[in-house]
């Protein structure tokens, strides 16, 4: 489920690669940093050479991820196509990640915005994108071969870590690398590397006993080493005696590790211990300083220092500047420590996410109408709001689910509303639908029918884009049946119903919807809204073959719109109408102008090239325009690109071309209403 989408580490650096056309595509380098202290593993590193699929298995805390990261970082120059990373969450509190969600994240990492809904379609697109690429994927904490297999690309190197061997992947050509706990000598060496003084050599028996109590697990050795490093005058014998005092003789190896963690926890100053407990309950699996400050209810400056101390003590890992995460074992340990303020802290954190998301939304889409109360006293975010929303997306989605699970419906819908810019521009359909279903129910529970209606129209747009028309109609009918005195909700719902009718091949019904929308918006003096309605009326009239009427409506629409992209979009439809009326010279002039103004909107630019192809003077010119349209898409598996390819193939096999070509985008790149 997408609500468990908390495990993609964001790219720490970005390059550029060219995939299937001339459009530059960002190169994702998503690996966490290489381990700071790493010893031995020579046999394992050697065994990993020369295999496109590697499965690294072993017990929790044994250093599987460190081994994979060391190997991949040392060979980064072999992967100019990028390095992807995902924590598959085999042992995460909210369960493992679904393969379809991972594929969506990976495709977005390669710059693709329109990702198909089904797992099979996403697999096909991922294979198309990665065909011939020299790149690497680290699939961390896998739960099963069934989770891994859909994520295998067409080429490149895949490294999988798991506590299980995942033997079925042998049929996919996997090389299996078993990672055992470190031996006594290597365990002591790791402690020496962390402590960096001569105590290990001065007290060899105590050093060996410390290593033995840590069970050869690097995660426990790192914690002990950090404690000793922070106490340069403490003898190993004293550390050992304290550890023994916390450990009962009958405990097994796992309990020995737990006692190591307990001793480090008990030794923490109160502020750090509290932060260690509370941050383990933050939604998602990585977090920033501000979220940590919110859950603790402390100033950011004070929390930042405490987080750095926890990193130094190896109780947290630092992913990037001011970005942190827990090892699975450490998160479980932190959550085992009771804290009476846990729920209060979690609510503060979710409220912080609401406020921050509202600020990002205001910056991303200024001037749009909102319902949530936080918009009244929040200003727009500085910087790149969409990049922030992308970075925090897994945590924001997890926060929606956490608020739902804790019975805080007002936070559910208030957090969902500001995610609109992210979903509109990045098309995370699984998250879009899941969060909006929860948010609509939450808004009704809170007695907020207006919020439910606005969110309902957004949910309907996702369904329409996916051609799930029956579900869209059910949502839109509920919006219209609510009987709200809100023309915005009503006209948006009617406009979306018009899109349903066009999608079903019912232009007369679409035209009736759009005319109702226009009437309301004209009465209310909504200039832009009226212009958008006239554009849609023009679209419906074109589908009906009433091109002369369409020209009049579209000319008025362009005059009412101020945004250059919206005006250029109108000119594309106006050109279709002119072509249908036999005014080919004007159609070409309009399309040249539209293509020039749609440079920042490649999908709409592709539509203009398709219309140009339909009115080309010769076959070669038509083929060139179809190819230009295809070049607007980064991947040939995109549904719109497939439709354009079909038009090109049809043209190459037939001398005749329609004057008014079929629509190619299915409107899945547009605003509602």
Short mmCIF file of N, CA and C in Angstrom, two decimals, residues 508-645:
data_model
loop_
_atom_site.label_atom_id
_atom_site.label_comp_id
_atom_site.label_asym_id
_atom_site.label_seq_id
_atom_site.Cartn_x
_atom_site.Cartn_y
_atom_site.Cartn_z
N UNK A 508 -22.02 15.24 -27.05
CA UNK A 508 -23.23 16.04 -26.79
C UNK A 508 -23.45 16.21 -25.29
N UNK A 509 -23.31 15.13 -24.54
CA UNK A 509 -23.47 15.22 -23.09
C UNK A 509 -22.38 16.09 -22.49
N UNK A 510 -21.15 15.98 -23.01
CA UNK A 510 -20.07 16.84 -22.52
C UNK A 510 -20.39 18.30 -22.78
N UNK A 511 -20.91 18.60 -23.96
CA UNK A 511 -21.24 19.99 -24.30
C UNK A 511 -22.27 20.57 -23.35
N UNK A 512 -23.27 19.78 -22.97
CA UNK A 512 -24.28 20.27 -22.02
C UNK A 512 -23.64 20.61 -20.67
N UNK A 513 -22.74 19.76 -20.22
CA UNK A 513 -22.05 20.04 -18.95
C UNK A 513 -21.25 21.33 -19.04
N UNK A 514 -20.51 21.49 -20.11
CA UNK A 514 -19.64 22.66 -20.24
C UNK A 514 -20.45 23.95 -20.36
N UNK A 515 -21.59 23.90 -21.02
CA UNK A 515 -22.42 25.11 -21.13
C UNK A 515 -22.98 25.51 -19.77
N UNK A 516 -23.34 24.52 -18.94
CA UNK A 516 -23.79 24.84 -17.58
C UNK A 516 -22.67 25.51 -16.79
N UNK A 517 -21.47 25.00 -16.95
CA UNK A 517 -20.32 25.58 -16.25
C UNK A 517 -20.11 27.02 -16.69
N UNK A 518 -20.16 27.26 -18.00
CA UNK A 518 -19.96 28.61 -18.52
C UNK A 518 -20.99 29.58 -17.96
N UNK A 519 -22.25 29.16 -17.92
CA UNK A 519 -23.32 30.04 -17.44
C UNK A 519 -23.05 30.50 -16.00
N UNK A 520 -22.66 29.56 -15.14
CA UNK A 520 -22.41 29.91 -13.74
C UNK A 520 -21.20 30.83 -13.62
N UNK A 521 -20.15 30.55 -14.36
CA UNK A 521 -18.94 31.35 -14.23
C UNK A 521 -19.10 32.74 -14.81
N UNK A 522 -19.87 32.88 -15.87
CA UNK A 522 -20.16 34.21 -16.41
C UNK A 522 -20.96 35.03 -15.40
N UNK A 523 -21.97 34.40 -14.78
CA UNK A 523 -22.78 35.10 -13.78
C UNK A 523 -21.93 35.58 -12.61
N UNK A 524 -20.92 34.82 -12.25
CA UNK A 524 -20.07 35.18 -11.11
C UNK A 524 -18.89 36.06 -11.49
N UNK A 525 -18.77 36.38 -12.77
CA UNK A 525 -17.69 37.25 -13.21
C UNK A 525 -16.32 36.60 -13.14
N UNK A 526 -16.26 35.27 -13.25
CA UNK A 526 -14.99 34.55 -13.19
C UNK A 526 -14.38 34.47 -14.59
N UNK A 527 -13.52 35.45 -14.91
CA UNK A 527 -13.00 35.58 -16.27
C UNK A 527 -12.21 34.34 -16.70
N UNK A 528 -11.23 33.94 -15.88
CA UNK A 528 -10.43 32.77 -16.25
C UNK A 528 -11.29 31.52 -16.32
N UNK A 529 -12.17 31.35 -15.33
CA UNK A 529 -13.04 30.18 -15.33
C UNK A 529 -13.92 30.11 -16.57
N UNK A 530 -14.42 31.28 -17.00
CA UNK A 530 -15.24 31.31 -18.21
C UNK A 530 -14.39 30.94 -19.43
N UNK A 531 -13.15 31.43 -19.46
CA UNK A 531 -12.27 31.10 -20.58
C UNK A 531 -12.00 29.61 -20.66
N UNK A 532 -11.77 28.98 -19.51
CA UNK A 532 -11.53 27.53 -19.51
C UNK A 532 -12.77 26.77 -19.96
N UNK A 533 -13.93 27.25 -19.52
CA UNK A 533 -15.18 26.59 -19.94
C UNK A 533 -15.38 26.72 -21.45
N UNK A 534 -15.10 27.88 -22.00
CA UNK A 534 -15.24 28.06 -23.46
C UNK A 534 -14.26 27.17 -24.22
N UNK A 535 -13.06 26.99 -23.67
CA UNK A 535 -12.11 26.10 -24.33
C UNK A 535 -12.67 24.69 -24.39
N UNK A 536 -13.26 24.25 -23.29
CA UNK A 536 -13.82 22.89 -23.28
C UNK A 536 -15.05 22.79 -24.19
N UNK A 537 -15.83 23.83 -24.24
CA UNK A 537 -16.95 23.84 -25.20
C UNK A 537 -16.41 23.69 -26.61
N UNK A 538 -15.31 24.41 -26.91
CA UNK A 538 -14.70 24.28 -28.23
C UNK A 538 -14.26 22.86 -28.51
N UNK A 539 -13.67 22.19 -27.51
CA UNK A 539 -13.26 20.80 -27.69
C UNK A 539 -14.45 19.91 -28.05
N UNK A 540 -15.54 20.06 -27.30
CA UNK A 540 -16.72 19.24 -27.57
C UNK A 540 -17.30 19.52 -28.95
N UNK A 541 -17.32 20.78 -29.35
CA UNK A 541 -17.84 21.13 -30.68
C UNK A 541 -16.98 20.53 -31.79
N UNK A 542 -15.66 20.51 -31.59
CA UNK A 542 -14.79 19.87 -32.58
C UNK A 542 -15.13 18.40 -32.72
N UNK A 543 -15.33 17.72 -31.59
CA UNK A 543 -15.68 16.30 -31.64
C UNK A 543 -17.01 16.07 -32.34
N UNK A 544 -17.90 17.06 -32.29
CA UNK A 544 -19.19 16.97 -32.96
C UNK A 544 -19.12 17.39 -34.43
N UNK A 545 -17.95 17.87 -34.88
CA UNK A 545 -17.80 18.32 -36.26
C UNK A 545 -18.34 19.71 -36.50
N UNK A 546 -18.66 20.44 -35.46
CA UNK A 546 -19.22 21.80 -35.59
C UNK A 546 -18.08 22.80 -35.44
N UNK A 547 -17.20 22.82 -36.45
CA UNK A 547 -15.94 23.54 -36.34
C UNK A 547 -16.11 25.06 -36.38
N UNK A 548 -17.06 25.55 -37.14
CA UNK A 548 -17.26 27.01 -37.20
C UNK A 548 -17.67 27.54 -35.82
N UNK A 549 -18.58 26.85 -35.15
CA UNK A 549 -18.97 27.25 -33.79
C UNK A 549 -17.78 27.15 -32.83
N UNK A 550 -16.99 26.09 -33.01
CA UNK A 550 -15.84 25.90 -32.14
C UNK A 550 -14.85 27.05 -32.27
N UNK A 551 -14.65 27.55 -33.49
CA UNK A 551 -13.72 28.66 -33.70
C UNK A 551 -14.15 29.88 -32.88
N UNK A 552 -15.45 30.21 -32.92
CA UNK A 552 -15.93 31.36 -32.17
C UNK A 552 -15.70 31.21 -30.67
N UNK A 553 -16.03 30.04 -30.14
CA UNK A 553 -15.85 29.82 -28.70
C UNK A 553 -14.38 29.87 -28.30
N UNK A 554 -13.51 29.28 -29.11
CA UNK A 554 -12.10 29.22 -28.77
C UNK A 554 -11.44 30.59 -28.89
N UNK A 555 -11.87 31.41 -29.86
CA UNK A 555 -11.33 32.77 -29.96
C UNK A 555 -11.70 33.59 -28.72
N UNK A 556 -12.90 33.43 -28.25
CA UNK A 556 -13.30 34.13 -27.02
C UNK A 556 -12.55 33.57 -25.82
N UNK A 557 -12.31 32.27 -25.80
CA UNK A 557 -11.58 31.67 -24.68
C UNK A 557 -10.17 32.25 -24.58
N UNK A 558 -9.47 32.34 -25.70
CA UNK A 558 -8.11 32.87 -25.66
C UNK A 558 -8.09 34.30 -25.15
N UNK A 559 -9.08 35.08 -25.52
CA UNK A 559 -9.13 36.48 -25.08
C UNK A 559 -9.36 36.59 -23.57
N UNK A 560 -9.97 35.58 -22.97
CA UNK A 560 -10.28 35.64 -21.54
C UNK A 560 -9.18 35.07 -20.65
N UNK A 561 -8.18 34.45 -21.24
CA UNK A 561 -7.12 33.83 -20.46
C UNK A 561 -5.85 34.66 -20.51
N UNK A 562 -5.19 34.76 -19.36
CA UNK A 562 -3.96 35.55 -19.28
C UNK A 562 -2.70 34.70 -19.31
N UNK A 563 -2.79 33.46 -18.82
CA UNK A 563 -1.61 32.61 -18.73
C UNK A 563 -1.14 32.21 -20.13
N UNK A 564 0.16 32.41 -20.45
CA UNK A 564 0.65 32.09 -21.81
C UNK A 564 0.46 30.64 -22.21
N UNK A 565 0.67 29.72 -21.27
CA UNK A 565 0.51 28.31 -21.60
C UNK A 565 -0.95 27.98 -21.87
N UNK A 566 -1.86 28.52 -21.05
CA UNK A 566 -3.28 28.27 -21.27
C UNK A 566 -3.73 28.85 -22.61
N UNK A 567 -3.22 30.01 -22.96
CA UNK A 567 -3.57 30.63 -24.26
C UNK A 567 -3.02 29.78 -25.41
N UNK A 568 -1.80 29.30 -25.26
CA UNK A 568 -1.22 28.46 -26.32
C UNK A 568 -2.00 27.16 -26.46
N UNK A 569 -2.46 26.63 -25.33
CA UNK A 569 -3.25 25.40 -25.37
C UNK A 569 -4.55 25.62 -26.14
N UNK A 570 -5.17 26.78 -25.92
CA UNK A 570 -6.38 27.12 -26.67
C UNK A 570 -6.07 27.19 -28.16
N UNK A 571 -4.92 27.76 -28.53
CA UNK A 571 -4.58 27.89 -29.95
C UNK A 571 -4.42 26.52 -30.62
N UNK A 572 -3.99 25.51 -29.86
CA UNK A 572 -3.91 24.16 -30.44
C UNK A 572 -5.29 23.67 -30.84
N UNK A 573 -6.28 23.85 -29.95
CA UNK A 573 -7.65 23.42 -30.30
C UNK A 573 -8.25 24.31 -31.38
N UNK A 574 -7.90 25.59 -31.35
CA UNK A 574 -8.40 26.50 -32.39
C UNK A 574 -7.85 26.07 -33.75
N UNK A 575 -6.60 25.62 -33.78
CA UNK A 575 -6.03 25.13 -35.03
C UNK A 575 -6.77 23.89 -35.53
N UNK A 576 -7.14 23.00 -34.60
CA UNK A 576 -7.92 21.82 -35.01
C UNK A 576 -9.25 22.24 -35.63
N UNK A 577 -9.88 23.23 -35.02
CA UNK A 577 -11.17 23.70 -35.55
C UNK A 577 -10.97 24.35 -36.92
N UNK A 578 -9.92 25.16 -37.07
CA UNK A 578 -9.66 25.81 -38.36
C UNK A 578 -9.36 24.76 -39.43
N UNK A 579 -8.60 23.73 -39.07
CA UNK A 579 -8.32 22.67 -40.04
C UNK A 579 -9.60 21.98 -40.46
N UNK A 580 -10.49 21.74 -39.50
CA UNK A 580 -11.77 21.11 -39.83
C UNK A 580 -12.64 21.97 -40.71
N UNK A 581 -12.45 23.31 -40.63
CA UNK A 581 -13.23 24.24 -41.46
C UNK A 581 -12.51 24.54 -42.78
N UNK A 582 -11.37 23.89 -43.03
CA UNK A 582 -10.65 24.09 -44.28
C UNK A 582 -9.72 25.28 -44.29
N UNK A 583 -9.50 25.89 -43.16
CA UNK A 583 -8.63 27.08 -43.08
C UNK A 583 -7.23 26.63 -42.64
N UNK A 584 -6.53 25.95 -43.56
CA UNK A 584 -5.29 25.29 -43.21
C UNK A 584 -4.15 26.26 -42.93
N UNK A 585 -4.08 27.37 -43.69
CA UNK A 585 -2.99 28.32 -43.47
C UNK A 585 -3.07 28.92 -42.07
N UNK A 586 -4.27 29.28 -41.64
CA UNK A 586 -4.41 29.82 -40.29
C UNK A 586 -4.08 28.75 -39.24
N UNK A 587 -4.50 27.52 -39.51
CA UNK A 587 -4.21 26.44 -38.57
C UNK A 587 -2.71 26.29 -38.37
N UNK A 588 -1.94 26.32 -39.47
CA UNK A 588 -0.49 26.17 -39.34
C UNK A 588 0.13 27.33 -38.57
N UNK A 589 -0.35 28.53 -38.84
CA UNK A 589 0.17 29.70 -38.13
C UNK A 589 -0.11 29.61 -36.63
N UNK A 590 -1.32 29.18 -36.27
CA UNK A 590 -1.68 29.02 -34.86
C UNK A 590 -0.80 27.97 -34.19
N UNK A 591 -0.54 26.88 -34.90
CA UNK A 591 0.25 25.81 -34.31
C UNK A 591 1.71 26.22 -34.13
N UNK A 592 2.26 26.95 -35.09
CA UNK A 592 3.63 27.44 -34.93
C UNK A 592 3.74 28.30 -33.68
N UNK A 593 2.76 29.15 -33.47
CA UNK A 593 2.75 30.02 -32.29
C UNK A 593 2.59 29.20 -31.02
N UNK A 594 1.70 28.21 -31.03
CA UNK A 594 1.46 27.38 -29.84
C UNK A 594 2.72 26.59 -29.47
N UNK A 595 3.36 25.99 -30.47
CA UNK A 595 4.57 25.20 -30.20
C UNK A 595 5.65 26.07 -29.59
N UNK A 596 5.76 27.30 -30.04
CA UNK A 596 6.76 28.21 -29.49
C UNK A 596 6.49 28.52 -28.02
N UNK A 597 5.21 28.69 -27.66
CA UNK A 597 4.85 29.07 -26.29
C UNK A 597 4.69 27.87 -25.36
N UNK A 598 4.75 26.66 -25.89
CA UNK A 598 4.58 25.46 -25.06
C UNK A 598 5.90 24.74 -24.80
N UNK A 599 7.01 25.47 -24.89
CA UNK A 599 8.31 24.83 -24.68
C UNK A 599 8.44 24.24 -23.28
N UNK A 600 7.78 24.86 -22.30
CA UNK A 600 7.86 24.35 -20.92
C UNK A 600 6.76 23.35 -20.61
N UNK A 601 5.94 23.02 -21.60
CA UNK A 601 4.84 22.08 -21.39
C UNK A 601 4.90 21.01 -22.49
N UNK A 602 5.82 20.05 -22.38
CA UNK A 602 6.09 19.14 -23.50
C UNK A 602 4.91 18.28 -23.93
N UNK A 603 4.05 17.88 -22.98
CA UNK A 603 2.94 17.02 -23.36
C UNK A 603 1.94 17.78 -24.24
N UNK A 604 1.66 19.03 -23.87
CA UNK A 604 0.76 19.84 -24.68
C UNK A 604 1.42 20.21 -26.01
N UNK A 605 2.74 20.38 -25.99
CA UNK A 605 3.47 20.65 -27.24
C UNK A 605 3.32 19.46 -28.20
N UNK A 606 3.34 18.26 -27.64
CA UNK A 606 3.17 17.07 -28.47
C UNK A 606 1.82 17.10 -29.19
N UNK A 607 0.77 17.56 -28.50
CA UNK A 607 -0.55 17.65 -29.14
C UNK A 607 -0.50 18.55 -30.36
N UNK A 608 0.22 19.69 -30.23
CA UNK A 608 0.30 20.62 -31.35
C UNK A 608 1.03 19.98 -32.54
N UNK A 609 2.10 19.23 -32.27
CA UNK A 609 2.79 18.54 -33.36
C UNK A 609 1.89 17.51 -34.05
N UNK A 610 1.04 16.84 -33.28
CA UNK A 610 0.14 15.85 -33.86
C UNK A 610 -0.86 16.52 -34.81
N UNK A 611 -1.38 17.68 -34.39
CA UNK A 611 -2.30 18.40 -35.28
C UNK A 611 -1.57 18.84 -36.55
N UNK A 612 -0.32 19.32 -36.39
CA UNK A 612 0.47 19.70 -37.57
C UNK A 612 0.67 18.52 -38.51
N UNK A 613 0.91 17.35 -37.94
CA UNK A 613 1.09 16.17 -38.78
C UNK A 613 -0.17 15.87 -39.59
N UNK A 614 -1.32 16.13 -38.98
CA UNK A 614 -2.57 15.83 -39.66
C UNK A 614 -2.87 16.74 -40.83
N UNK A 615 -2.21 17.92 -40.85
CA UNK A 615 -2.47 18.85 -41.97
C UNK A 615 -1.21 19.09 -42.79
N UNK A 616 -0.24 18.16 -42.68
CA UNK A 616 1.01 18.31 -43.42
C UNK A 616 0.76 18.22 -44.92
N UNK A 617 1.67 18.87 -45.69
CA UNK A 617 1.51 18.92 -47.15
C UNK A 617 2.04 17.67 -47.84
N UNK A 618 2.91 16.93 -47.16
CA UNK A 618 3.41 15.69 -47.77
C UNK A 618 3.71 14.68 -46.66
N UNK A 619 3.95 13.44 -47.11
CA UNK A 619 4.14 12.36 -46.16
C UNK A 619 5.37 12.56 -45.27
N UNK A 620 6.46 13.04 -45.85
CA UNK A 620 7.68 13.20 -45.07
C UNK A 620 7.50 14.25 -43.98
N UNK A 621 6.82 15.34 -44.31
CA UNK A 621 6.57 16.37 -43.31
C UNK A 621 5.70 15.83 -42.18
N UNK A 622 4.69 15.05 -42.52
CA UNK A 622 3.81 14.46 -41.50
C UNK A 622 4.59 13.56 -40.56
N UNK A 623 5.46 12.72 -41.14
CA UNK A 623 6.25 11.83 -40.30
C UNK A 623 7.17 12.61 -39.37
N UNK A 624 7.75 13.70 -39.88
CA UNK A 624 8.62 14.53 -39.04
C UNK A 624 7.86 15.09 -37.85
N UNK A 625 6.62 15.54 -38.06
CA UNK A 625 5.84 16.11 -36.96
C UNK A 625 5.46 15.04 -35.94
N UNK A 626 5.11 13.85 -36.42
CA UNK A 626 4.81 12.77 -35.47
C UNK A 626 6.04 12.42 -34.65
N UNK A 627 7.20 12.41 -35.30
CA UNK A 627 8.43 12.11 -34.56
C UNK A 627 8.74 13.21 -33.54
N UNK A 628 8.47 14.46 -33.91
CA UNK A 628 8.67 15.55 -32.95
C UNK A 628 7.74 15.40 -31.76
N UNK A 629 6.51 14.94 -32.03
CA UNK A 629 5.57 14.70 -30.93
C UNK A 629 6.08 13.61 -30.01
N UNK A 630 6.59 12.52 -30.60
CA UNK A 630 7.12 11.42 -29.79
C UNK A 630 8.32 11.87 -28.96
N UNK A 631 9.12 12.78 -29.50
CA UNK A 631 10.31 13.25 -28.77
C UNK A 631 9.94 14.06 -27.53
N UNK A 632 8.70 14.48 -27.40
CA UNK A 632 8.26 15.20 -26.21
C UNK A 632 8.09 14.27 -25.01
N UNK A 633 8.10 12.97 -25.27
CA UNK A 633 7.92 11.99 -24.19
C UNK A 633 9.25 11.32 -23.92
N UNK A 634 9.57 11.18 -22.64
CA UNK A 634 10.86 10.60 -22.26
C UNK A 634 10.88 9.09 -22.41
N UNK A 635 9.71 8.48 -22.46
CA UNK A 635 9.69 7.03 -22.55
C UNK A 635 8.61 6.60 -23.54
N UNK A 636 8.94 5.69 -24.45
CA UNK A 636 7.95 5.26 -25.44
C UNK A 636 6.79 4.47 -24.86
N UNK A 637 6.92 3.99 -23.60
CA UNK A 637 5.82 3.23 -22.99
C UNK A 637 4.74 4.13 -22.41
N UNK A 638 4.97 5.44 -22.37
CA UNK A 638 3.92 6.35 -21.90
C UNK A 638 2.67 6.14 -22.76
N UNK A 639 1.47 6.04 -22.13
CA UNK A 639 0.25 5.77 -22.91
C UNK A 639 0.02 6.75 -24.04
N UNK A 640 0.31 8.04 -23.82
CA UNK A 640 0.12 9.03 -24.89
C UNK A 640 1.13 8.82 -26.01
N UNK A 641 2.37 8.46 -25.64
CA UNK A 641 3.36 8.18 -26.66
C UNK A 641 2.95 6.97 -27.50
N UNK A 642 2.36 5.98 -26.86
CA UNK A 642 1.89 4.81 -27.59
C UNK A 642 0.83 5.19 -28.62
N UNK A 643 -0.09 6.09 -28.22
CA UNK A 643 -1.12 6.53 -29.16
C UNK A 643 -0.51 7.30 -30.33
N UNK A 644 0.50 8.12 -30.06
CA UNK A 644 1.14 8.86 -31.15
C UNK A 644 1.88 7.90 -32.07
N UNK A 645 2.55 6.91 -31.49
CA UNK A 645 3.23 5.91 -32.31
C UNK A 645 2.23 5.19 -33.22
#
